[in-house]
Amino acid sequence: MFRRAHVVMCLSHGRQAALQEPAKDDQPMPNFRPKYISFDCYGTLTRFRMTEMATAFMADRIDAEKLPAFCKDWSAYRFDQVMGDWQPYQEVIRNSLRRTCKKWGVAYNEADADAVYNTVPTWGPHDDVVGGLSKIGDKIPLVILSNAMNDQIHHNVGMLGAPFHAVYTAQMAQAYKPRMQAFEYMFDQLGANPEDMMHVSSSFRYDQNTATDLHFGCRVFVGRGHEPSNPFYRDVEIPHIGCLPAVVGL
């Protein structure tokens, strides 16, 4: 298994980036070549645009300086919505936005929520994704585990520029991350153990905490900036997917 905080230098998009320095008491990590690399999709690979859209459609109801706080609350309510029994993602967006508007004392417009849901399949990848994945996809099987609907995710995956061995959704698992049931569905479908896999995500709340509890062979955190780093819940931190080939020795 990887030991926490490996150091790798990578050159991508004209800049040099370092993975986190190892703690002094950590032992050197052995070379770890996973049987599968599983990824979170939205936020990690695909550019997540919820805040961008909410900032636009709530501009007529909330002062500009307060919009970031509103969006942060909406994010928290979305997380709360996925912690219970599975429901279609359109309902996750509707119910979370309705609850956020109630908290803020502003009018809820269901057309706003539905516009977000309908736009999700058009969201493209971060700039670093296609180049990074293209160096790995023909050497290690890539898998997506996403809090998505079946009719959404394949449009986004088609823009990632790499072959994926499998794509699993919350709709298939009948559970959303961070619930273990979602990850267990993936293990069952692959016939794989978490110890043999690497999981890559930019979210501790949705992915890395559960990946820690399930004992993945390696947990890679992509520092996209929407969550602070936490060394306890990641083995390796990279600033973008362009650094991922170096993590697996490619």
Coordinates of C-alpha atoms in Angstrom, one line a residue:
M1 CA 0.0 0.0 0.0
F2 CA 1.1 3.6 -0.6
R3 CA 2.4 5.4 2.4
R4 CA 1.1 8.9 2.8
A5 CA 2.6 11.9 1.0
H6 CA 4.8 10.7 -1.9
V7 CA 6.9 13.3 -3.7
V8 CA 6.8 13.5 -7.5
M9 CA 7.7 16.4 -9.8
C10 CA 5.6 16.7 -12.9
L11 CA 5.7 19.2 -15.8
S12 CA 2.4 20.1 -17.3
H13 CA 0.8 23.1 -18.9
G14 CA 4.1 25.0 -18.6
R15 CA 4.4 24.7 -14.9
Q16 CA 6.2 22.4 -12.5
A17 CA 4.1 20.9 -9.8
A18 CA 5.1 18.9 -6.7
L19 CA 3.1 16.3 -4.8
Q20 CA 3.1 16.8 -1.1
E21 CA 6.3 16.4 0.9
P22 CA 6.4 13.2 3.0
A23 CA 6.2 13.3 6.7
K24 CA 9.6 12.5 8.3
D25 CA 8.3 9.4 10.0
D26 CA 6.9 7.9 6.7
Q27 CA 8.7 5.1 5.0
P28 CA 9.4 5.3 1.3
M29 CA 6.4 4.1 -0.7
P30 CA 6.7 0.9 -2.8
N31 CA 5.8 1.1 -6.5
F32 CA 2.0 0.5 -6.6
R33 CA 0.4 -0.4 -9.9
P34 CA -3.3 -0.7 -9.3
K35 CA -5.6 -3.2 -11.1
Y36 CA -8.0 -0.3 -11.6
I37 CA -8.0 3.4 -11.1
S38 CA -11.4 4.7 -10.1
F39 CA -12.4 8.4 -10.5
D40 CA -14.9 10.8 -9.3
C41 CA -16.2 12.6 -12.4
Y42 CA -17.9 15.9 -11.6
G43 CA -15.4 18.3 -10.1
T44 CA -12.4 16.0 -10.5
L45 CA -12.5 15.3 -14.2
T46 CA -15.5 17.3 -15.5
R47 CA -15.6 21.0 -14.6
F48 CA -18.4 21.4 -12.0
R49 CA -20.5 24.5 -12.8
M50 CA -23.2 24.5 -10.0
T51 CA -21.8 27.7 -8.4
E52 CA -21.4 29.4 -11.7
M53 CA -25.0 28.7 -12.7
A54 CA -26.5 29.6 -9.3
T55 CA -24.6 32.9 -9.3
A56 CA -26.3 33.8 -12.5
F57 CA -29.9 32.7 -11.8
M58 CA -29.9 34.0 -8.2
A59 CA -28.5 37.4 -9.1
D60 CA -32.0 39.0 -9.1
R61 CA -32.8 37.7 -5.6
I62 CA -29.5 37.9 -3.7
D63 CA -26.9 40.7 -3.4
A64 CA -23.7 39.9 -5.3
E65 CA -21.5 39.9 -2.2
K66 CA -23.8 37.3 -0.6
L67 CA -23.9 34.9 -3.5
P68 CA -20.8 32.9 -2.6
A69 CA -22.4 32.1 0.8
F70 CA -25.6 31.1 -0.8
C71 CA -23.8 28.7 -3.1
K72 CA -21.8 27.2 -0.2
D73 CA -25.1 26.5 1.6
W74 CA -26.6 25.0 -1.6
S75 CA -23.5 22.7 -1.8
A76 CA -24.1 21.6 1.9
Y77 CA -27.8 20.9 1.2
R78 CA -26.9 18.8 -1.9
F79 CA -24.6 16.7 0.3
D80 CA -27.3 16.3 2.9
Q81 CA -29.8 15.1 0.2
V82 CA -27.6 12.3 -1.0
M83 CA -27.1 10.8 2.5
G84 CA -30.5 9.1 2.6
D85 CA -32.3 6.7 0.4
W86 CA -31.5 7.0 -3.3
Q87 CA -33.6 9.5 -5.3
P88 CA -33.2 10.7 -8.9
Y89 CA -30.6 13.4 -9.2
Q90 CA -33.1 15.8 -10.5
E91 CA -34.8 15.6 -7.2
V92 CA -31.5 16.0 -5.3
I93 CA -31.0 19.3 -7.2
R94 CA -34.6 20.5 -6.7
N95 CA -34.9 19.6 -3.0
S96 CA -31.5 21.0 -2.1
L97 CA -32.2 24.3 -3.9
R98 CA -35.7 24.5 -2.4
R99 CA -34.2 24.1 1.1
T100 CA -31.5 26.6 0.5
C101 CA -33.9 29.2 -0.8
K102 CA -36.1 28.6 2.3
K103 CA -33.1 29.2 4.6
W104 CA -32.3 32.4 2.8
G105 CA -35.9 33.6 2.6
V106 CA -35.9 34.0 -1.2
A107 CA -38.2 32.6 -3.8
Y108 CA -37.6 29.1 -5.2
N109 CA -38.0 28.6 -8.9
E110 CA -38.1 25.0 -10.0
A111 CA -37.1 26.0 -13.5
D112 CA -33.7 27.1 -12.1
A113 CA -33.1 23.6 -10.7
D114 CA -34.3 21.9 -13.9
A115 CA -32.1 24.1 -16.0
V116 CA -29.1 23.0 -14.0
Y117 CA -30.0 19.4 -14.3
N118 CA -30.5 19.6 -18.1
T119 CA -27.2 21.4 -18.5
V120 CA -25.0 18.9 -16.7
P121 CA -24.4 16.6 -19.7
T122 CA -22.9 19.6 -21.6
W123 CA -20.2 20.3 -19.0
G124 CA -16.7 19.5 -20.4
P125 CA -13.5 18.5 -18.7
H126 CA -10.8 20.6 -16.9
D127 CA -8.0 21.6 -19.3
D128 CA -5.6 19.1 -17.7
V129 CA -7.7 16.0 -18.0
V130 CA -7.5 14.8 -21.6
G131 CA -3.7 15.0 -21.6
G132 CA -3.3 13.3 -18.3
L133 CA -5.7 10.4 -18.9
S134 CA -4.4 9.8 -22.4
K135 CA -1.1 8.6 -20.9
I136 CA -2.8 6.1 -18.6
G137 CA -5.9 4.8 -20.3
D138 CA -4.3 2.1 -22.5
K139 CA -2.1 0.8 -19.6
I140 CA -4.3 0.7 -16.6
P141 CA -8.1 0.2 -16.7
L142 CA -9.9 3.4 -15.8
V143 CA -13.3 3.4 -14.0
I144 CA -15.7 6.2 -13.1
L145 CA -17.9 6.1 -10.0
S146 CA -20.2 9.1 -10.2
N147 CA -23.2 10.6 -8.4
A148 CA -25.0 10.8 -11.7
M149 CA -27.9 9.5 -13.7
N150 CA -27.3 7.0 -16.5
D151 CA -28.6 9.4 -19.2
Q152 CA -26.3 12.2 -18.1
I153 CA -22.9 10.7 -17.5
H154 CA -22.0 9.2 -20.9
H155 CA -22.2 12.7 -22.5
N156 CA -19.6 14.0 -20.0
V157 CA -17.4 10.9 -20.2
G158 CA -17.3 11.2 -24.0
M159 CA -15.5 14.5 -23.7
L160 CA -12.7 13.1 -21.4
G161 CA -10.5 11.9 -24.2
A162 CA -9.6 8.4 -22.8
P163 CA -11.1 4.9 -22.9
F164 CA -12.9 3.9 -19.7
H165 CA -13.2 0.3 -18.8
A166 CA -16.5 0.9 -16.9
V167 CA -18.8 3.8 -15.8
Y168 CA -20.9 3.3 -12.7
T169 CA -23.6 5.7 -11.5
A170 CA -25.5 6.3 -8.3
Q171 CA -28.6 5.2 -10.3
M172 CA -27.0 1.8 -10.9
A173 CA -25.9 1.4 -7.3
Q174 CA -29.1 2.9 -5.9
A175 CA -26.9 4.9 -3.6
Y176 CA -24.9 8.1 -3.8
K177 CA -21.3 8.6 -2.6
P178 CA -20.2 9.0 0.2
R179 CA -22.3 6.0 1.1
M180 CA -20.3 2.7 1.1
Q181 CA -23.0 1.1 -0.9
A182 CA -22.0 3.0 -4.0
F183 CA -18.4 1.9 -3.7
E184 CA -19.4 -1.7 -2.9
Y185 CA -21.5 -1.8 -6.1
M186 CA -18.3 -0.9 -8.0
F187 CA -16.3 -3.6 -6.3
D188 CA -18.9 -6.2 -7.0
Q189 CA -19.2 -5.3 -10.7
L190 CA -15.4 -5.3 -11.1
G191 CA -14.8 -8.4 -9.0
A192 CA -12.0 -6.4 -7.3
N193 CA -10.9 -5.6 -3.8
P194 CA -10.4 -2.0 -2.7
E195 CA -6.8 -2.8 -1.6
D196 CA -6.0 -3.4 -5.3
M197 CA -7.4 -0.1 -6.5
M198 CA -6.5 3.6 -6.6
H199 CA -9.2 6.2 -6.2
V200 CA -8.8 9.7 -7.5
S201 CA -11.0 12.6 -6.4
S202 CA -11.0 16.3 -5.6
S203 CA -13.5 15.8 -2.7
F204 CA -12.9 14.5 0.8
R205 CA -16.6 14.7 1.7
Y206 CA -17.9 12.6 -1.2
D207 CA -15.0 10.3 -1.9
Q208 CA -11.7 10.3 0.1
N209 CA -13.2 9.8 3.6
T210 CA -15.1 6.7 2.4
A211 CA -12.1 5.5 0.4
T212 CA -10.1 5.6 3.6
D213 CA -12.6 3.6 5.5
L214 CA -12.7 1.0 2.7
H215 CA -8.9 0.7 2.6
F216 CA -8.2 1.6 -1.0
G217 CA -4.6 0.7 -2.0
C218 CA -4.0 4.4 -2.8
R219 CA -6.1 7.6 -2.5
V220 CA -5.1 10.5 -4.7
F221 CA -6.5 13.9 -3.9
V222 CA -6.7 16.4 -6.8
G223 CA -6.3 19.9 -5.3
R224 CA -8.9 21.7 -7.4
G225 CA -9.4 24.4 -4.7
H226 CA -13.0 23.7 -3.7
E227 CA -12.0 21.7 -0.6
P228 CA -8.9 22.1 1.7
S229 CA -6.4 19.3 1.8
N230 CA -6.4 16.7 4.6
P231 CA -3.3 14.5 4.9
F232 CA -5.1 11.9 6.9
Y233 CA -7.6 11.1 4.1
R234 CA -5.2 11.0 1.2
D235 CA -1.9 9.2 0.3
V236 CA -0.9 11.5 -2.5
E237 CA -1.9 15.0 -3.5
I238 CA -1.6 16.4 -7.0
P239 CA -2.6 19.8 -8.4
H240 CA -4.1 18.4 -11.6
I241 CA -4.6 15.2 -13.6
G242 CA -1.5 15.9 -15.7
C243 CA 0.5 14.7 -12.6
L244 CA -1.3 11.4 -12.3
P245 CA 0.9 9.4 -14.8
A246 CA 3.9 10.1 -12.5
V247 CA 2.0 8.7 -9.5
V248 CA 1.7 5.3 -11.2
G249 CA 5.2 5.4 -12.7
L250 CA 4.3 6.3 -16.3

